[in-house]
C-alpha positions in Angstrom: -1.4 -3.9 -4.3 -2.8 -0.8 -2.6 -0.8 2.3 -3.5 -1.2 3.8 -0.1 1.1 1.0 1.4 3.9 1.3 -1.2 5.6 4.3 0.5 5.8 2.7 3.9 6.7 -0.8 2.9 10.2 -0.4 1.6 11.6 0.1 5.1 9.9 -3.1 6.3 11.7 -5.2 3.6 15.2 -4.5 5.0 16.3 -7.2 7.3 13.3 -9.4 6.6 14.0 -13.2 6.5 10.7 -13.9 4.8 7.9 -12.1 3.1 4.4 -13.4 2.5 2.6 -11.8 -0.5 -1.1 -12.2 -0.1 -3.8 -11.6 -2.8 -7.6 -12.1 -2.8 -8.7 -15.0 -4.9 -12.0 -13.2 -5.5 -10.2 -10.1 -7.0 -8.3 -10.5 -10.3 -6.7 -7.0 -9.9 -5.3 -8.1 -6.5 -3.6 -11.1 -8.2 -2.4 -8.9 -11.1 -0.6 -6.6 -8.5 1.4 -9.5 -7.1 4.0 -9.1 -9.8 4.5 -5.4 -8.8 4.9 -6.4 -5.1 7.5 -9.0 -6.0 9.4 -6.4 -7.9 9.3 -4.2 -4.8 10.7 -7.1 -2.8 13.4 -7.7 -5.3 14.3 -4.0 -5.2 14.3 -3.5 -1.4 14.7 -6.8 0.4 17.8 -9.0 0.9 18.7 -10.9 -2.2 18.0 -14.3 -0.7 14.9 -13.4 1.3 12.3 -16.2 1.4 9.0 -15.5 -0.4 5.6 -17.2 -0.1 2.6 -16.5 -2.3 -0.8 -16.9 -0.6 -4.2 -16.7 -2.2 -6.7 -15.7 0.6 -10.5 -16.2 0.8 -10.5 -19.7 -0.7 -13.7 -20.3 1.3 -15.5 -18.0 -1.2 -15.7 -20.7 -3.9 -18.6 -19.2 -5.8 -16.8 -15.8 -6.0 -13.4 -17.1 -6.9 -11.9 -15.6 -10.1 -8.2 -16.5 -9.7 -7.8 -20.2 -10.4 -5.6 -22.3 -8.2 -3.7 -23.7 -11.2 -3.0 -20.2 -12.6 -1.5 -19.0 -9.3 0.4 -22.2 -8.7 2.0 -22.1 -12.1 2.9 -18.4 -11.6 4.6 -19.2 -8.3 6.3 -22.3 -9.6 7.8 -20.3 -12.5 9.3 -18.0 -9.9 10.4 -20.8 -7.6 8.1 -19.5 -4.8 6.0 -21.8 -2.6 2.2 -21.2 -3.0 -0.8 -21.9 -0.8 -4.5 -20.9 -0.7 -5.9 -19.9 2.6 -9.0 -18.7 4.3 -8.4 -16.3 7.2 -12.1 -16.6 8.0 -12.2 -20.4 8.4 -8.5 -20.6 9.4 -7.9 -23.0 6.4 -4.1 -23.3 5.8 -3.3 -20.1 7.8 -1.1 -22.0 10.2 0.3 -24.0 7.3 1.3 -20.8 5.5 3.4 -19.7 8.5 4.8 -23.2 9.0 5.8 -23.2 5.3 7.6 -19.9 5.6 9.4 -20.9 8.8 10.5 -24.2 7.3 11.8 -22.4 4.2 13.8 -19.9 6.3 15.1 -22.7 8.4 16.2 -24.6 5.3 18.0 -21.6 4.0 19.6 -20.5 7.2 20.1 -24.0 8.8 23.3 -26.1 8.9 25.2 -26.1 5.7 23.5 -23.0 4.4 26.0 -20.4 5.7 29.7 -20.0 6.7 28.8 -20.3 10.4 26.9 -23.5 9.8 29.1 -25.7 12.0 26.7 -24.9 14.9 23.7 -27.2 15.4 20.4 -25.5 14.6 18.3 -24.8 17.7 15.1 -24.0 15.8 12.3 -26.5 16.1 9.2 -26.1 14.1 6.1 -27.8 15.5 2.4 -27.6 14.8 0.0 -27.2 17.7 -3.8 -27.1 17.5 -5.3 -23.7 17.4 -8.3 -22.9 19.5 -10.6 -21.4 16.9 -13.6 -21.0 19.2 -12.2 -18.1 21.1 -13.7 -15.0 19.4 -11.5 -12.7 17.3 -10.4 -9.2 17.8 -13.1 -8.0 15.4 
């Protein structure tokens, strides 16, 4: 929900098939800003764009202030999939992208559009990630 990003993001929404909104589970204000980000998406993105809500830093259990149930109910009320992740430990990070890809495929796959007579060539597979190779930082 950082203001400095608001001005540059509207151009990124156009043409997007999916948008992942990430908040920090250790920061209540970060979660409170999710509603504003979703309004931005509704304003600038395609009407049927797929959305995914992600609570990051789930590895910091002692610092967690946004409860899983609270965020899950919020997402369910909006019809948006929800996951908690940890970028640090790679928990559910791949699952978040797989969820988004599956949702987009479901929306755009056979039977979803007028040109749906063609067979879908998109295959979503999960492959192990080598977490031992250092990061960029």
